[in-house]
């Protein structure tokens, strides 16, 4: 992978964070693809924007990762294109050796993932986030600078926002949102947004 290089889909703030993780891991980044016209021809972290996402053609030999924070958009792209999806794991993160990581997953600096946990495909564990023992994080979910206690299960496409906490052995249903600063004390149904301490639906 280091010789062949990786393309990053998305050249926004999250995409450049992904680039920095790959560079810190001594993985070559070939360039970004982004549909923003204003970004065409520019460079970020001395890495060029090579074209638009709409220019891409599936190729299972191409190593790629999705550098877009929006969960629904990540799913759309992952389902549309068939690349060799790679993981971006920052060298200053810590992941227990027995953790199962899906493809295309991003683990940022300072993040901790404890023993017995399973992460799906195209998951984002953001800066200084923590996933404690025996957690399950579904495909396309995003744990921001937040904390999952032991035995937590979050479904597909869940967003756990900044400075929030999910208490032990609690489930958060598919495509739900845990608002910033919230504390989840009981199960959250799918497609709900919860906020506050304790977190309640809005």
PDB file of N, CA and C in Angstrom, residues 8 10-25 29 32 44-45 47 65-68 88-91 106-109 124-127 142:
ATOM      1  N   UNK A   8      -8.099   9.803  -1.698  1.00  0.00           N
ATOM      2  CA  UNK A   8      -9.056  10.214  -0.681  1.00  0.00           C
ATOM      3  C   UNK A   8     -10.248  10.854  -1.374  1.00  0.00           C
ATOM      4  N   UNK A  10     -13.046  13.232  -1.072  1.00  0.00           N
ATOM      5  CA  UNK A  10     -13.391  14.345  -0.204  1.00  0.00           C
ATOM      6  C   UNK A  10     -12.158  15.138   0.170  1.00  0.00           C
ATOM      7  N   UNK A  11     -12.196  16.445  -0.088  1.00  0.00           N
ATOM      8  CA  UNK A  11     -11.039  17.302   0.196  1.00  0.00           C
ATOM      9  C   UNK A  11     -11.394  18.425   1.158  1.00  0.00           C
ATOM     10  N   UNK A  12     -12.435  18.213   1.965  1.00  0.00           N
ATOM     11  CA  UNK A  12     -12.780  19.189   2.990  1.00  0.00           C
ATOM     12  C   UNK A  12     -11.937  18.985   4.238  1.00  0.00           C
ATOM     13  N   UNK A  13     -12.400  19.556   5.357  1.00  0.00           N
ATOM     14  CA  UNK A  13     -11.642  19.441   6.591  1.00  0.00           C
ATOM     15  C   UNK A  13     -11.418  18.012   7.023  1.00  0.00           C
ATOM     16  N   UNK A  14     -12.458  17.183   6.927  1.00  0.00           N
ATOM     17  CA  UNK A  14     -12.313  15.784   7.327  1.00  0.00           C
ATOM     18  C   UNK A  14     -11.366  15.048   6.385  1.00  0.00           C
ATOM     19  N   UNK A  15     -11.443  15.360   5.103  1.00  0.00           N
ATOM     20  CA  UNK A  15     -10.543  14.730   4.143  1.00  0.00           C
ATOM     21  C   UNK A  15      -9.086  15.027   4.415  1.00  0.00           C
ATOM     22  N   UNK A  16      -8.795  16.270   4.812  1.00  0.00           N
ATOM     23  CA  UNK A  16      -7.401  16.609   5.110  1.00  0.00           C
ATOM     24  C   UNK A  16      -6.939  15.963   6.415  1.00  0.00           C
ATOM     25  N   UNK A  17      -7.859  15.763   7.363  1.00  0.00           N
ATOM     26  CA  UNK A  17      -7.500  15.010   8.570  1.00  0.00           C
ATOM     27  C   UNK A  17      -7.126  13.576   8.196  1.00  0.00           C
ATOM     28  N   UNK A  18      -7.911  12.981   7.309  1.00  0.00           N
ATOM     29  CA  UNK A  18      -7.592  11.623   6.855  1.00  0.00           C
ATOM     30  C   UNK A  18      -6.227  11.600   6.173  1.00  0.00           C
ATOM     31  N   UNK A  19      -5.970  12.612   5.362  1.00  0.00           N
ATOM     32  CA  UNK A  19      -4.658  12.692   4.707  1.00  0.00           C
ATOM     33  C   UNK A  19      -3.544  12.760   5.738  1.00  0.00           C
ATOM     34  N   UNK A  20      -3.739  13.560   6.785  1.00  0.00           N
ATOM     35  CA  UNK A  20      -2.695  13.696   7.803  1.00  0.00           C
ATOM     36  C   UNK A  20      -2.460  12.375   8.543  1.00  0.00           C
ATOM     37  N   UNK A  21      -3.531  11.595   8.738  1.00  0.00           N
ATOM     38  CA  UNK A  21      -3.383  10.291   9.386  1.00  0.00           C
ATOM     39  C   UNK A  21      -2.559   9.352   8.502  1.00  0.00           C
ATOM     40  N   UNK A  22      -2.894   9.318   7.217  1.00  0.00           N
ATOM     41  CA  UNK A  22      -2.152   8.451   6.294  1.00  0.00           C
ATOM     42  C   UNK A  22      -0.688   8.859   6.212  1.00  0.00           C
ATOM     43  N   UNK A  23      -0.437  10.173   6.141  1.00  0.00           N
ATOM     44  CA  UNK A  23       0.945  10.644   6.073  1.00  0.00           C
ATOM     45  C   UNK A  23       1.710  10.296   7.346  1.00  0.00           C
ATOM     46  N   UNK A  24       1.045  10.435   8.504  1.00  0.00           N
ATOM     47  CA  UNK A  24       1.691  10.081   9.772  1.00  0.00           C
ATOM     48  C   UNK A  24       2.007   8.596   9.844  1.00  0.00           C
ATOM     49  N   UNK A  25       1.277   7.797   9.066  1.00  0.00           N
ATOM     50  CA  UNK A  25       1.487   6.346   9.017  1.00  0.00           C
ATOM     51  C   UNK A  25       2.407   5.936   7.879  1.00  0.00           C
ATOM     52  N   UNK A  29      -0.205   9.317  -0.241  1.00  0.00           N
ATOM     53  CA  UNK A  29      -1.522   9.770  -0.703  1.00  0.00           C
ATOM     54  C   UNK A  29      -1.361  10.328  -2.119  1.00  0.00           C
ATOM     55  N   UNK A  32      -6.735  13.852  -3.858  1.00  0.00           N
ATOM     56  CA  UNK A  32      -8.137  13.896  -3.453  1.00  0.00           C
ATOM     57  C   UNK A  32      -9.041  13.934  -4.693  1.00  0.00           C
ATOM     58  N   UNK A  44      -3.879  20.473  -0.803  1.00  0.00           N
ATOM     59  CA  UNK A  44      -4.085  20.533   0.638  1.00  0.00           C
ATOM     60  C   UNK A  44      -3.085  19.580   1.270  1.00  0.00           C
ATOM     61  N   UNK A  45      -2.278  20.094   2.185  1.00  0.00           N
ATOM     62  CA  UNK A  45      -1.155  19.337   2.740  1.00  0.00           C
ATOM     63  C   UNK A  45      -0.216  18.880   1.623  1.00  0.00           C
ATOM     64  N   UNK A  47      -0.968  17.931  -1.220  1.00  0.00           N
ATOM     65  CA  UNK A  47      -1.563  16.826  -1.966  1.00  0.00           C
ATOM     66  C   UNK A  47      -2.595  17.411  -2.919  1.00  0.00           C
ATOM     67  N   UNK A  65     -10.095   5.694   0.311  1.00  0.00           N
ATOM     68  CA  UNK A  65     -10.775   5.898   1.581  1.00  0.00           C
ATOM     69  C   UNK A  65     -11.663   7.119   1.438  1.00  0.00           C
ATOM     70  N   UNK A  66     -12.783   7.121   2.155  1.00  0.00           N
ATOM     71  CA  UNK A  66     -13.740   8.216   2.059  1.00  0.00           C
ATOM     72  C   UNK A  66     -13.476   9.211   3.185  1.00  0.00           C
ATOM     73  N   UNK A  67     -13.058  10.413   2.816  1.00  0.00           N
ATOM     74  CA  UNK A  67     -12.750  11.458   3.787  1.00  0.00           C
ATOM     75  C   UNK A  67     -13.887  12.455   3.904  1.00  0.00           C
ATOM     76  N   UNK A  68     -15.092  11.964   4.141  1.00  0.00           N
ATOM     77  CA  UNK A  68     -16.288  12.807   4.261  1.00  0.00           C
ATOM     78  C   UNK A  68     -16.967  12.460   5.577  1.00  0.00           C
ATOM     79  N   UNK A  88      -7.574   4.087   7.857  1.00  0.00           N
ATOM     80  CA  UNK A  88      -6.616   5.117   8.269  1.00  0.00           C
ATOM     81  C   UNK A  88      -6.568   5.095   9.791  1.00  0.00           C
ATOM     82  N   UNK A  89      -5.456   4.632  10.334  1.00  0.00           N
ATOM     83  CA  UNK A  89      -5.316   4.472  11.778  1.00  0.00           C
ATOM     84  C   UNK A  89      -4.144   5.344  12.236  1.00  0.00           C
ATOM     85  N   UNK A  90      -4.427   6.366  13.025  1.00  0.00           N
ATOM     86  CA  UNK A  90      -3.353   7.261  13.452  1.00  0.00           C
ATOM     87  C   UNK A  90      -2.401   6.526  14.391  1.00  0.00           C
ATOM     88  N   UNK A  91      -1.096   6.723  14.222  1.00  0.00           N
ATOM     89  CA  UNK A  91      -0.135   6.020  15.092  1.00  0.00           C
ATOM     90  C   UNK A  91      -0.229   6.422  16.559  1.00  0.00           C
ATOM     91  N   UNK A 106     -11.809   4.896   9.921  1.00  0.00           N
ATOM     92  CA  UNK A 106     -10.867   5.949  10.277  1.00  0.00           C
ATOM     93  C   UNK A 106     -10.795   6.048  11.793  1.00  0.00           C
ATOM     94  N   UNK A 107      -9.580   5.984  12.333  1.00  0.00           N
ATOM     95  CA  UNK A 107      -9.357   6.151  13.770  1.00  0.00           C
ATOM     96  C   UNK A 107      -8.362   7.287  13.938  1.00  0.00           C
ATOM     97  N   UNK A 108      -8.809   8.379  14.526  1.00  0.00           N
ATOM     98  CA  UNK A 108      -8.008   9.604  14.597  1.00  0.00           C
ATOM     99  C   UNK A 108      -7.062   9.611  15.803  1.00  0.00           C
ATOM    100  N   UNK A 109      -6.241  10.642  15.866  1.00  0.00           N
ATOM    101  CA  UNK A 109      -5.239  10.766  16.920  1.00  0.00           C
ATOM    102  C   UNK A 109      -5.894  10.795  18.293  1.00  0.00           C
ATOM    103  N   UNK A 124     -16.103   6.256  11.555  1.00  0.00           N
ATOM    104  CA  UNK A 124     -15.167   7.291  11.975  1.00  0.00           C
ATOM    105  C   UNK A 124     -15.128   7.330  13.502  1.00  0.00           C
ATOM    106  N   UNK A 125     -13.945   7.117  14.059  1.00  0.00           N
ATOM    107  CA  UNK A 125     -13.712   7.326  15.497  1.00  0.00           C
ATOM    108  C   UNK A 125     -12.806   8.548  15.575  1.00  0.00           C
ATOM    109  N   UNK A 126     -13.375   9.673  15.963  1.00  0.00           N
ATOM    110  CA  UNK A 126     -12.683  10.944  15.802  1.00  0.00           C
ATOM    111  C   UNK A 126     -11.693  11.213  16.938  1.00  0.00           C
ATOM    112  N   UNK A 127     -11.067  12.382  16.859  1.00  0.00           N
ATOM    113  CA  UNK A 127      -9.980  12.750  17.759  1.00  0.00           C
ATOM    114  C   UNK A 127     -10.363  12.580  19.225  1.00  0.00           C
ATOM    115  N   UNK A 142     -20.359   7.531  13.191  1.00  0.00           N
ATOM    116  CA  UNK A 142     -19.322   8.522  13.468  1.00  0.00           C
ATOM    117  C   UNK A 142     -19.382   8.862  14.954  1.00  0.00           C
TER     118      UNK A 142
END
